[in-house]
Amino acid sequence: MDTVSGYVEHIIYQNPENGYTVMELMGEEAEVTCVGSCRGLSEGETIEARGEYTEHPMYGTQFKISSYQTIAPRDRVSMERYLGSGAIKGIGTALAARIVKKFGDDTFRVMEEEPERLAEIKGISQIKAREIALQMEEKRELRDALIYLQQYGISNTLALRIYDAYGMRLYGIMKENPYQLAEDIHGIGFRIADEIASKIGIHTDSDYRIRSGVLYTLQQSVGEGHCYLPMKVLLERASALLGVSEENIRPQLDNLMMDKKLVIRGELVYASTYYYAELNCAHMLHQLNIPMGQDGQEVRTALESITGEIGIALDELQYRAVLGAIQSGLFVLSGGPGTGKTTTINTIIRYFEREGYDIFLAAPTGRAAKRMTEATGFEARTIHRMLELNGALSDEDKRRVRFERNEENPLETDVVIIDEMSMVDLPLFQALLKAIAPGTRLILVGDVDQLPSVGPGQVLRDIMCSEAFPMVVLQKIFRQAGESDIVVNAHHINRGEQIALDNKSRDFFLLERNDVNVIYKHMIQLIREKLPPYVKATPYDIQVLTPMRKGGLGVEVLNGILQRYLNPPDDSKREHASGETVYREGDKVMQVRNNYQLEWEIVSRYGIPVDKGMGVFNGDMGRILEIRESSSELVVEFDEGRRVTYPFSLLEELELSYAITIHKSQGSEYPAVILPLLTGPRMLFNRNLLYTGVTRARSCVTILGSSQTVRNMIDNVSENRRYTSLDQRIREVAETEGENV
């Protein structure tokens, strides 16, 4: 670890949110370019920084700051330079010179301890003297807090978040219960809080530590899609995490229940948030499930007219689905590819349109919404846009999701149709239901055999398992769909039936390759040369889908290789290195976490903004349009033409997406899909994953790898079980309401 010191001569760039700073530091011998989190730092301040020298591919030698502390200027020149830098509002160069001339080496002591004496200087009133003193005090408090937190190994970035959240209360919290940081501060989880606590000297069997560990264990399970953990699983995981016995953990479960942070139902343990989310969803679903009273004969007559006009014939199941959607307040339509879901939805839409009803269409992602628009001819939006996402700050100064459409301001429409419901997680579903007033029809459409949502819950599956609401599952594969081997093979896979891999198909191929390097070669050849003319698309539209992140055929390795050949370095393309990734203009990228504060805009071909909003979400894919080194930012265009400007400090939220995991591909459709399938963990290489990957392709599926691996995946029905209970909550609410009738 190296150390540099000097005064901040020039701040080139500073992100106001996270403090990421690029600056020129004038040391005793030379000027050094420094980068790191230094929020609150101003030009003219003197600092001592620890870190290491790095070599940037474009900007040369830089000093990467891991921690720093400001040093009070020790001489008159440094004092005058600091005060005249603009660090203290209201003091310019001339006034700084007069202050230092008046008080000399005693300047800073006077400003902090006897600020009223500043009024002795011409141009400073008593009010201005107090304002200057207040700024000095605030800067000193922040400086002292950062120095205090640094002794526990807390980075400046996290230290600033702690100071912003607690102010001067942080000292008491750190000494009494540093685990509170894990609950209150974004970016500080249990493990960081535990490291801090160990340095402070808090015992491993501390009540605070055990409670925090239990909540952390449940929070980690949410990341796996669970809404609860069985008591046995929770105790085992928490015991392993904390290094204490299960007997020591059990009493703290009662304490957490008393604090209303846990709900325990029998042997199931929930974080309160997810228990009440399931319960609230169950209540709201039943409130929507009311008969709408349309006369069956009148509906049949209208449907005969509609189907005659658009030249289609509904089979019995499709007819039942349309009738159910018209006559029910809540209706579920499911079915695999090629079973006529689109035809059914279009008929439903045209009936409601003829009746003069307002209809809203939505899907979880931009790509899914775009597909819905293309399939129906009606505008579809993302659920977030429909609910009018607002990323404003909450009262506690924490960024939280807020939708303008909610129980107090419901959607003003008669019918809401949601497609790709298998992708919708529990928190988003709860927000959706809050925005739909009873009397509004809600129609949920999806394929229950697709992979579940990335977020917690398996909403569509649980609703269908409850058997509490009107529902139709389409099963017949229609003749025109049957011409596609993609559709036929998808249904075979879903039923556990082996498929032909003899390459006699026009749209489903397997190239037997058992060497990873050979797979790379053929993958690049397919994307650059073979597939684009075959499916009438560009190489950018061809998508590689893989089960894994790690390994030779995982996302991380494949993206590096594919970028090198599909978007190679070029003098005309600007690029920026961040971590181990080089981002280049023209690259395919994906947002890998929900960011509700990112602003986007849609511009006309003349560059004039025509729409804007907030929020970019996990799984959104786009392309890098521009990299601006001068302002340390890059511009990405996502689906629907939404342009987002990313500061370099947020690049950890973007990944290259020439190859993505099958899980991340949910709701999307591509002209052609390449699936590299060689070897991998049994729990991952299963039927459900293969089915989802195959059904992402519109015109062509090419599997590169082992035919035996494909056969094994079809036979493998093992899935990572999700602990969810929305279906139980739905049944409980139905029983309770039945008793009250």
XYZ file of C-alpha atoms in Angstrom:
741
model
C 0.000 0.000 0.000
C 1.415 3.391 -1.069
C 0.791 6.813 0.459
C 0.607 10.187 -1.297
C -0.116 13.615 0.161
C -0.678 17.084 -1.216
C -3.362 19.599 -1.935
C -6.216 19.110 -4.395
C -5.357 21.401 -7.253
C -8.159 20.468 -9.649
C -11.208 18.156 -9.514
C -11.761 16.833 -13.036
C -14.929 14.868 -12.217
C -16.980 14.126 -9.110
C -20.167 12.043 -8.907
C -22.461 13.772 -6.392
C -24.230 10.526 -5.435
C -21.397 8.138 -4.630
C -18.469 10.545 -4.418
C -16.396 8.919 -7.189
C -13.759 11.542 -7.992
C -11.025 12.101 -10.565
C -8.607 14.827 -9.448
C -5.135 16.264 -9.756
C -3.192 16.184 -6.481
C -0.172 18.471 -6.175
C 2.381 16.685 -4.042
C 5.771 17.836 -2.830
C 7.552 16.544 -5.923
C 5.008 16.160 -8.705
C 1.354 16.239 -9.733
C -0.529 12.929 -9.391
C -3.845 11.930 -11.001
C -5.961 10.277 -8.282
C -9.237 8.348 -8.569
C -11.507 7.041 -5.840
C -14.486 7.793 -3.630
C -13.902 11.240 -2.104
C -17.294 12.855 -1.702
C -17.228 16.168 0.135
C -13.654 16.828 -0.961
C -13.061 20.275 -2.455
C -10.326 21.903 -4.471
C -7.686 23.459 -2.224
C -7.985 20.845 0.544
C -4.890 19.010 1.715
C -5.145 15.228 2.008
C -3.097 12.147 2.787
C -4.262 9.175 0.713
C -3.497 5.460 0.825
C -3.848 3.192 -2.171
C -1.888 1.875 -5.118
C -0.605 3.055 -8.472
C -2.395 1.557 -11.478
C -1.853 1.794 -15.212
C -4.958 2.880 -17.132
C -4.956 1.748 -20.797
C -5.934 5.241 -21.952
C -4.909 7.684 -19.209
C -1.649 6.176 -18.039
C -0.474 6.126 -14.420
C -3.121 6.868 -11.788
C -3.240 6.562 -8.013
C -6.295 4.524 -6.943
C -7.373 5.732 -3.494
C -8.598 3.133 -1.007
C -8.762 5.558 1.954
C -7.798 9.112 2.721
C -7.974 11.756 5.402
C -8.001 15.502 5.108
C -5.219 17.367 6.862
C -5.683 20.843 8.246
C -3.417 23.247 6.332
C -0.366 23.965 8.474
C 1.010 27.129 6.863
C -0.424 30.447 5.745
C -0.064 29.674 2.039
C -1.985 26.398 2.398
C -4.673 28.063 4.515
C -5.174 30.849 2.003
C -5.231 28.365 -0.882
C -7.860 26.236 0.883
C -10.144 29.112 1.889
C -9.887 30.709 -1.542
C -10.657 27.467 -3.400
C -14.423 27.734 -2.914
C -14.488 24.960 -0.302
C -16.265 27.355 2.064
C -19.165 29.107 0.353
C -18.992 32.888 0.573
C -15.198 33.076 0.727
C -13.339 33.953 -2.439
C -9.667 34.509 -3.144
C -9.569 38.143 -1.986
C -11.508 37.506 1.231
C -9.361 34.434 1.996
C -6.254 36.608 1.746
C -7.722 39.169 4.187
C -8.718 36.475 6.709
C -5.261 34.859 6.727
C -3.550 38.256 6.866
C -5.640 39.160 9.933
C -5.298 35.936 11.940
C -2.127 34.357 10.522
C -1.277 30.851 11.804
C -4.259 31.121 14.180
C -6.787 31.330 11.309
C -8.382 27.863 11.571
C -8.577 27.951 15.381
C -10.360 31.310 15.239
C -12.809 30.059 12.574
C -13.690 26.965 14.619
C -13.561 28.310 18.192
C -14.171 32.088 17.917
C -16.050 32.517 14.624
C -17.623 35.780 15.755
C -14.183 37.410 15.346
C -14.488 36.976 11.572
C -16.826 39.973 11.680
C -13.747 42.083 12.446
C -12.839 41.747 8.766
C -14.384 44.114 6.265
C -16.974 42.323 4.144
C -18.004 39.759 6.803
C -21.166 40.395 8.807
C -22.119 38.538 11.999
C -24.598 36.437 9.996
C -21.975 35.526 7.401
C -19.491 34.711 10.184
C -21.983 32.235 11.676
C -22.604 30.637 8.245
C -18.858 30.202 7.718
C -18.467 28.702 11.197
C -21.303 26.253 10.530
C -19.649 25.067 7.307
C -16.329 24.619 9.092
C -18.069 22.601 11.807
C -19.869 20.362 9.296
C -16.656 19.673 7.400
C -14.804 18.946 10.628
C -17.551 16.542 11.789
C -17.488 14.710 8.449
C -13.689 14.580 8.483
C -13.635 13.214 12.051
C -16.341 10.647 11.234
C -14.449 9.370 8.184
C -11.237 9.064 10.185
C -13.106 7.217 12.957
C -14.743 4.768 10.516
C -11.532 4.182 8.579
C -9.926 2.613 11.645
C -12.449 -0.225 11.271
C -11.542 -0.782 7.632
C -14.628 0.978 6.256
C -14.103 2.491 2.818
C -14.862 6.138 2.201
C -17.865 5.201 0.064
C -19.530 3.244 2.873
C -18.365 5.722 5.506
C -20.195 8.511 3.675
C -23.381 6.431 3.555
C -23.109 5.784 7.290
C -22.547 9.468 8.039
C -25.463 10.482 5.792
C -27.774 8.010 7.556
C -26.839 8.634 11.182
C -24.896 11.886 11.427
C -23.279 12.162 14.860
C -25.367 9.206 16.136
C -22.999 6.868 14.310
C -20.583 6.712 17.271
C -23.214 5.282 19.607
C -24.516 2.837 17.001
C -21.015 1.603 16.195
C -20.228 0.922 19.843
C -23.573 -0.606 20.825
C -24.874 -2.428 17.741
C -22.910 -2.195 14.483
C -25.233 -4.869 13.062
C -27.840 -2.144 12.665
C -25.758 -0.959 9.712
C -26.676 -4.137 7.834
C -30.381 -3.252 8.113
C -30.105 0.465 7.416
C -27.236 1.046 4.960
C -27.314 -0.070 1.332
C -24.067 -1.868 0.529
C -23.402 -3.050 4.094
C -24.512 -6.603 4.588
C -24.093 -8.880 7.553
C -20.539 -9.877 6.658
C -19.218 -6.299 6.597
C -21.086 -5.486 9.814
C -19.647 -8.654 11.366
C -16.093 -7.622 10.463
C -16.672 -4.213 12.060
C -18.148 -5.814 15.176
C -15.178 -8.151 15.581
C -12.779 -5.188 15.416
C -14.851 -3.335 17.994
C -14.757 -6.400 20.236
C -18.370 -7.618 20.182
C -18.655 -11.315 21.119
C -19.646 -13.941 18.571
C -22.652 -15.000 20.678
C -23.983 -11.447 21.007
C -27.774 -11.240 20.743
C -27.437 -8.467 18.163
C -25.099 -10.608 16.071
C -27.379 -13.658 16.111
C -30.461 -11.627 15.186
C -28.635 -9.925 12.347
C -27.313 -13.295 11.135
C -30.818 -14.784 11.067
C -32.179 -11.851 9.049
C -29.169 -12.052 6.719
C -29.782 -15.779 6.179
C -33.383 -15.099 5.200
C -32.348 -12.224 2.952
C -29.841 -14.465 1.169
C -32.603 -17.007 0.584
C -34.720 -14.302 -1.067
C -31.910 -14.002 -3.614
C -32.492 -17.692 -4.379
C -36.197 -17.006 -5.014
C -37.539 -18.153 -1.627
C -40.217 -16.367 0.409
C -39.518 -18.411 3.572
C -37.212 -21.111 4.891
C -38.195 -24.247 6.798
C -37.101 -23.903 10.431
C -34.609 -26.760 10.077
C -32.981 -25.198 6.988
C -32.862 -21.742 8.572
C -31.217 -23.018 11.770
C -28.655 -25.056 9.817
C -27.716 -22.128 7.558
C -27.637 -19.546 10.347
C -25.586 -21.840 12.591
C -23.027 -22.386 9.832
C -22.874 -18.649 9.135
C -22.550 -17.544 12.765
C -20.465 -20.385 14.155
C -22.848 -20.791 17.105
C -25.157 -23.634 18.103
C -28.781 -23.881 16.972
C -29.781 -23.724 20.659
C -28.285 -20.230 20.870
C -30.232 -19.143 17.785
C -33.735 -20.350 18.720
C -34.416 -17.779 21.505
C -33.566 -14.934 19.133
C -36.291 -16.061 16.721
C -38.847 -15.182 19.398
C -37.198 -11.794 19.911
C -37.296 -11.099 16.181
C -40.995 -12.045 16.154
C -41.576 -9.595 19.013
C -39.859 -6.925 16.919
C -42.182 -7.889 14.029
C -39.249 -8.746 11.783
C -40.175 -12.431 11.495
C -43.374 -14.412 11.085
C -43.319 -18.088 12.067
C -46.104 -20.372 10.841
C -45.557 -23.840 12.225
C -42.129 -24.845 10.947
C -41.928 -22.117 8.299
C -39.991 -18.920 9.003
C -40.654 -15.776 6.948
C -39.120 -12.332 6.878
C -42.204 -10.248 7.709
C -42.041 -8.382 4.378
C -42.570 -11.531 2.321
C -45.187 -13.142 4.562
C -47.395 -10.069 4.379
C -46.688 -9.647 0.664
C -48.108 -13.138 0.030
C -51.042 -12.515 2.376
C -51.865 -9.142 0.829
C -51.704 -10.605 -2.683
C -54.087 -13.397 -1.654
C -56.623 -10.885 -0.277
C -56.408 -8.643 -3.331
C -56.772 -11.564 -5.751
C -60.001 -12.624 -4.042
C -61.281 -9.042 -4.142
C -60.784 -8.989 -7.916
C -62.376 -12.414 -8.418
C -65.966 -11.339 -8.938
C -68.390 -12.497 -11.669
C -68.982 -9.855 -14.331
C -72.446 -10.999 -15.375
C -72.227 -10.900 -19.180
C -74.938 -12.990 -20.835
C -73.392 -16.124 -22.338
C -75.530 -16.131 -25.497
C -74.806 -12.467 -26.228
C -71.087 -13.070 -25.767
C -71.210 -16.110 -28.088
C -72.960 -14.092 -30.795
C -70.398 -11.293 -30.509
C -67.493 -13.767 -30.650
C -68.860 -15.447 -33.779
C -68.959 -12.041 -35.437
C -65.403 -11.176 -34.326
C -63.842 -14.498 -35.361
C -65.602 -14.259 -38.724
C -64.213 -10.765 -39.292
C -60.610 -11.721 -38.539
C -60.877 -15.124 -40.205
C -60.061 -17.457 -37.311
C -61.731 -20.415 -35.625
C -61.416 -20.998 -31.894
C -61.237 -24.535 -30.531
C -63.258 -25.438 -27.444
C -60.526 -24.579 -24.924
C -59.835 -21.244 -26.590
C -63.522 -20.420 -26.599
C -63.769 -21.292 -22.904
C -60.764 -19.041 -22.246
C -62.284 -16.073 -24.071
C -65.625 -16.572 -22.314
C -63.910 -16.913 -18.926
C -61.917 -13.726 -19.452
C -65.081 -11.809 -20.367
C -67.241 -13.119 -17.539
C -64.648 -13.070 -14.710
C -62.983 -10.302 -12.757
C -59.805 -12.416 -12.557
C -58.756 -14.967 -15.167
C -55.619 -17.041 -15.811
C -54.621 -18.226 -19.299
C -51.673 -20.599 -19.651
C -50.174 -22.797 -22.344
C -46.944 -23.640 -24.111
C -45.643 -22.279 -27.437
C -47.892 -22.742 -30.455
C -51.026 -23.485 -28.411
C -52.907 -20.394 -29.528
C -52.411 -17.990 -26.614
C -51.879 -15.055 -28.999
C -55.023 -15.840 -31.005
C -56.991 -16.128 -27.777
C -55.658 -12.838 -26.401
C -56.377 -11.052 -29.690
C -59.976 -12.277 -29.624
C -60.382 -11.112 -26.025
C -58.940 -7.687 -26.901
C -61.235 -7.259 -29.909
C -64.301 -8.169 -27.854
C -63.498 -5.570 -25.209
C -62.593 -3.016 -27.872
C -65.963 -3.559 -29.574
C -67.705 -3.050 -26.233
C -65.913 0.280 -25.785
C -63.762 -0.818 -22.849
C -60.382 0.736 -22.043
C -57.640 -1.921 -22.202
C -54.099 -1.819 -20.793
C -51.520 -4.386 -21.980
C -48.276 -4.935 -20.087
C -45.376 -7.345 -19.615
C -42.449 -7.536 -17.160
C -39.680 -6.448 -19.566
C -39.265 -4.112 -22.505
C -38.601 -6.999 -24.870
C -41.682 -8.905 -23.706
C -43.800 -5.749 -24.059
C -42.470 -5.223 -27.579
C -43.384 -8.807 -28.519
C -46.857 -8.293 -27.091
C -47.309 -5.124 -29.171
C -46.199 -6.933 -32.341
C -48.498 -9.901 -31.648
C -51.640 -7.900 -30.816
C -51.268 -4.648 -32.734
C -52.037 -2.768 -29.503
C -49.518 -0.800 -27.480
C -48.065 -2.758 -24.572
C -45.841 -1.282 -21.856
C -43.652 -2.657 -19.132
C -45.474 -3.139 -15.844
C -43.189 -0.535 -14.280
C -44.155 2.062 -16.877
C -47.834 1.238 -16.586
C -47.640 1.721 -12.811
C -45.745 5.002 -13.339
C -42.548 4.307 -11.473
C -41.225 7.191 -9.420
C -37.722 7.019 -7.950
C -38.098 9.909 -5.498
C -36.415 9.845 -2.101
C -38.433 8.598 0.845
C -38.790 10.410 4.143
C -35.895 8.435 5.627
C -33.695 9.603 2.751
C -33.429 6.065 1.374
C -34.120 5.378 -2.243
C -37.093 3.084 -2.529
C -39.405 1.960 -5.257
C -42.578 3.963 -5.445
C -45.323 3.686 -8.014
C -47.665 6.600 -8.670
C -50.393 4.079 -9.434
C -51.461 2.340 -6.214
C -54.506 1.736 -4.001
C -55.005 5.493 -3.609
C -54.512 6.220 -7.315
C -55.541 3.071 -9.224
C -55.197 2.486 -12.944
C -57.996 4.144 -14.890
C -59.010 1.322 -17.190
C -61.547 -1.478 -17.528
C -59.227 -4.363 -18.457
C -55.587 -5.161 -17.630
C -53.844 -8.008 -19.510
C -50.396 -9.098 -18.277
C -48.265 -11.366 -20.480
C -45.218 -13.480 -19.482
C -46.539 -13.861 -15.941
C -43.958 -16.545 -15.110
C -41.399 -13.707 -14.958
C -43.333 -11.596 -12.444
C -41.952 -11.809 -8.904
C -43.881 -11.314 -5.670
C -42.960 -7.646 -4.918
C -43.890 -6.492 -8.435
C -47.115 -8.503 -8.364
C -48.113 -6.920 -5.074
C -47.524 -3.448 -6.560
C -49.620 -4.404 -9.610
C -52.559 -5.661 -7.534
C -52.552 -2.516 -5.389
C -53.101 -0.458 -8.546
C -56.120 -2.459 -9.790
C -59.459 -1.533 -8.276
C -62.107 -4.263 -7.795
C -64.380 -4.186 -10.818
C -61.420 -3.952 -13.199
C -60.779 -7.197 -15.065
C -57.300 -8.689 -14.613
C -56.180 -11.336 -17.123
C -52.895 -13.127 -16.375
C -51.186 -14.906 -19.283
C -48.082 -17.083 -19.176
C -46.379 -20.434 -19.572
C -46.113 -22.034 -16.154
C -43.407 -24.419 -17.389
C -40.930 -21.597 -18.046
C -38.250 -20.869 -15.470
C -39.585 -18.912 -12.483
C -38.929 -15.213 -11.923
C -35.453 -13.935 -11.094
C -36.880 -12.291 -7.965
C -38.602 -14.067 -5.046
C -41.752 -16.107 -5.516
C -43.328 -18.206 -8.260
C -46.508 -16.218 -8.619
C -48.100 -17.804 -11.698
C -47.426 -21.368 -10.533
C -48.808 -20.685 -7.044
C -51.960 -19.009 -8.377
C -52.620 -21.972 -10.665
C -51.832 -24.496 -7.908
C -54.371 -22.833 -5.621
C -57.146 -23.757 -8.117
C -59.128 -20.870 -6.631
C -59.721 -18.788 -9.759
C -61.089 -19.267 -13.295
C -58.334 -20.735 -15.448
C -57.745 -22.403 -18.822
C -54.566 -24.224 -19.910
C -54.303 -24.438 -23.705
C -52.815 -27.727 -24.912
C -53.475 -28.250 -28.618
C -50.590 -27.435 -30.952
C -52.112 -25.806 -34.043
C -51.169 -26.982 -37.513
C -49.277 -23.870 -38.567
C -47.307 -23.962 -35.318
C -46.738 -27.667 -35.816
C -44.703 -26.910 -38.925
C -42.020 -25.545 -36.619
C -39.755 -28.140 -35.045
C -38.903 -25.570 -32.377
C -42.494 -25.696 -31.111
C -42.855 -29.455 -31.534
C -39.540 -30.201 -29.825
C -40.330 -27.763 -27.004
C -43.487 -29.719 -26.207
C -41.618 -33.039 -26.426
C -39.000 -31.698 -24.017
C -41.661 -30.430 -21.635
C -43.327 -33.846 -21.582
C -39.994 -35.596 -21.027
C -39.931 -37.151 -24.510
C -36.655 -37.463 -26.437
C -36.294 -35.412 -29.614
C -34.753 -36.125 -33.015
C -31.229 -34.731 -33.256
C -30.529 -35.891 -36.814
C -30.374 -32.381 -38.363
C -33.161 -33.152 -40.820
C -35.104 -30.217 -39.451
C -35.152 -26.765 -41.059
C -35.052 -24.867 -37.771
C -33.637 -27.159 -35.070
C -30.020 -28.353 -35.279
C -27.411 -30.038 -33.126
C -23.729 -29.819 -34.054
C -21.930 -32.546 -32.113
C -18.778 -30.894 -30.745
C -16.874 -32.058 -27.672
C -13.995 -29.574 -27.639
C -14.609 -26.155 -26.101
C -12.235 -24.405 -28.518
C -13.998 -25.972 -31.499
C -17.328 -24.776 -30.066
C -15.931 -21.224 -29.900
C -14.873 -21.414 -33.547
C -18.253 -22.639 -34.812
C -20.193 -20.250 -32.584
C -18.404 -17.248 -34.108
C -18.842 -18.641 -37.610
C -22.575 -19.158 -37.049
C -23.106 -15.641 -35.685
C -20.991 -13.826 -38.280
C -21.713 -15.805 -41.429
C -24.234 -18.655 -41.360
C -27.252 -17.605 -39.294
C -27.869 -13.932 -40.250
C -28.839 -14.637 -43.892
C -30.644 -17.845 -42.870
C -33.011 -16.097 -40.434
C -32.867 -12.673 -42.159
C -31.314 -10.891 -39.170
C -28.058 -9.225 -38.156
C -25.281 -10.789 -36.063
C -26.403 -8.449 -33.261
C -29.803 -10.222 -33.207
C -28.355 -13.726 -32.795
C -28.255 -14.639 -29.100
C -26.036 -17.134 -27.286
C -27.813 -18.633 -24.266
C -25.897 -20.705 -21.732
C -26.900 -22.374 -18.454
C -23.850 -21.102 -16.549
C -21.915 -17.986 -15.580
C -18.615 -19.744 -14.875
C -16.538 -22.201 -16.878
C -15.356 -22.371 -20.472
C -18.901 -22.148 -21.827
C -20.146 -19.728 -19.172
C -21.247 -16.146 -19.696
C -18.043 -14.549 -18.411
C -15.630 -16.391 -20.741
C -17.937 -16.385 -23.769
C -18.533 -12.633 -23.647
C -14.806 -11.903 -23.741
C -14.323 -14.169 -26.745
C -17.417 -13.005 -28.641
C -16.615 -9.322 -28.079
C -13.141 -9.881 -29.524
C -14.554 -11.273 -32.779
C -17.941 -9.538 -33.121
C -16.914 -6.034 -32.009
C -13.109 -5.888 -32.211
C -11.027 -2.817 -31.272
C -11.052 -0.098 -33.885
C -9.694 3.449 -34.001
C -13.208 4.685 -34.723
C -14.634 3.091 -31.562
C -13.985 4.631 -28.177
C -13.624 2.262 -25.246
C -13.338 2.344 -21.481
C -11.869 -0.238 -19.109
C -13.680 -0.870 -15.818
C -12.472 -3.695 -13.616
C -11.753 -6.637 -15.908
C -14.224 -5.530 -18.587
C -13.509 -3.281 -21.553
C -16.660 -1.505 -22.743
C -16.557 -0.511 -26.396
C -18.906 1.514 -28.556
C -21.203 -0.936 -30.342
C -21.097 -3.547 -27.559
C -24.203 -5.493 -26.559
C -24.815 -4.955 -22.847
C -27.330 -5.950 -20.191
C -28.465 -4.249 -16.984
C -27.888 -6.771 -14.178
C -29.780 -5.190 -11.284
C -32.862 -3.050 -10.847
C -32.025 0.656 -10.731
C -35.131 2.715 -10.130
C -33.302 6.068 -10.193
C -31.679 5.860 -13.624
C -33.344 8.293 -16.009
C -34.019 7.438 -19.640
C -35.292 9.351 -22.632
C -36.486 8.510 -26.117
C -35.313 10.898 -28.825
C -36.569 11.518 -32.354
C -34.332 11.016 -35.349
C -33.505 14.712 -35.063
C -32.247 14.243 -31.500
C -35.275 15.896 -29.846
C -36.533 14.142 -26.637
C -40.081 12.821 -27.147
C -40.493 10.784 -23.948
C -38.678 10.258 -20.668
C -38.985 8.268 -17.463
C -37.120 6.468 -14.713
C -35.941 2.941 -14.095
C -33.763 0.373 -15.858
C -34.263 -3.216 -14.789
C -32.463 -6.495 -14.338
C -32.356 -8.197 -17.750
C -32.860 -5.101 -19.930
C -30.585 -5.354 -22.983
C -29.150 -2.581 -25.110
C -26.193 -1.337 -27.095
C -23.473 1.172 -26.237
C -23.965 4.194 -28.489
C -21.294 6.510 -27.143
C -18.448 6.670 -24.621
C -17.560 10.133 -23.295
C -14.263 10.102 -21.469
C -14.349 13.867 -20.934
C -17.435 13.567 -18.725
C -16.742 9.978 -17.533
C -19.970 8.481 -18.844
C -21.365 6.252 -21.556
C -24.732 6.140 -23.332
C -26.714 2.926 -23.830
C -29.817 2.545 -25.989
C -32.228 -0.086 -24.671
C -35.383 -1.552 -26.181
C -38.078 0.924 -27.215
C -35.286 3.432 -27.997
C -34.753 4.334 -24.329
C -31.372 6.061 -23.946
C -29.641 5.996 -20.588
C -26.481 7.859 -19.590
C -24.314 5.888 -17.147
C -21.573 7.525 -15.089
C -18.511 5.286 -15.086
C -19.106 4.694 -11.379
C -22.254 2.676 -12.275
C -20.647 0.377 -14.823
C -20.799 -2.495 -12.333
C -24.522 -2.588 -13.206
C -23.760 -3.379 -16.865
C -22.433 -6.625 -18.356
C -21.560 -7.587 -21.900
C -24.455 -9.609 -23.317
C -23.245 -11.371 -26.449
C -23.892 -14.418 -24.267
C -26.402 -14.421 -21.394
C -27.758 -17.054 -19.047
C -30.968 -18.798 -20.052
C -32.506 -17.467 -16.860
C -31.840 -13.880 -17.959
C -33.450 -14.554 -21.360
C -36.961 -14.985 -19.955
C -39.617 -13.025 -21.787
C -37.350 -12.425 -24.769
C -37.499 -13.837 -28.274
C -34.629 -13.866 -30.758
C -34.533 -14.741 -34.477
C -31.951 -17.427 -33.714
C -30.552 -18.914 -30.519
C -27.286 -20.791 -29.998
C -27.148 -23.119 -26.972
C -23.656 -24.366 -25.991
C -24.377 -27.543 -23.980
C -21.460 -29.761 -23.052
C -21.183 -30.497 -19.327
C -22.427 -28.881 -16.159
C -24.010 -29.414 -12.728
C -27.007 -31.747 -12.710
C -29.201 -29.380 -10.696
C -28.733 -26.748 -13.418
C -28.766 -28.911 -16.545
C -32.418 -29.903 -16.300
C -35.535 -30.174 -18.474
C -36.999 -26.843 -17.331
C -33.848 -24.956 -18.360
C -33.629 -26.619 -21.786
C -37.325 -25.953 -22.451
C -36.930 -22.260 -21.591
C -33.828 -21.895 -23.782
C -35.403 -23.569 -26.809
C -38.590 -21.497 -26.588
C -36.606 -18.233 -26.792
C -35.970 -18.839 -30.522
C -38.370 -17.634 -33.202
C -36.798 -19.112 -36.349
C -33.817 -21.306 -35.477
C -32.253 -23.230 -32.580
C -28.674 -24.475 -32.868
C -27.202 -26.604 -30.090
C -23.398 -26.779 -30.005
C -22.128 -29.613 -27.857
C -23.157 -33.086 -26.763
C -26.315 -34.895 -27.854
C -26.011 -37.034 -24.717
C -26.093 -33.885 -22.573
C -29.344 -32.869 -24.307
C -30.864 -36.295 -23.669
C -29.792 -36.182 -20.033
C -31.361 -32.737 -19.598
C -34.679 -33.975 -20.987
C -34.634 -36.878 -18.506
C -33.590 -34.662 -15.587
C -36.634 -33.247 -13.773
C -34.669 -32.030 -10.752
C -35.152 -28.352 -10.056
C -34.063 -26.121 -7.234
C -37.211 -26.051 -5.141
C -38.558 -22.617 -4.254
C -40.025 -22.126 -0.814
C -43.163 -20.124 -1.566
C -46.678 -20.282 -0.149
C -48.904 -17.860 -2.045
C -51.128 -20.815 -2.940
C -51.586 -21.607 0.783
C -52.386 -17.975 1.594
C -54.981 -17.954 -1.242
C -56.686 -21.063 0.171
C -56.623 -19.673 3.716
C -58.226 -16.399 2.628
C -60.874 -18.320 0.647
C -61.719 -20.407 3.724
C -61.871 -17.341 5.961
C -64.097 -15.441 3.559
C -66.290 -18.522 3.146
C -66.806 -18.707 6.907
C -67.777 -15.031 6.995
C -70.452 -15.376 4.329
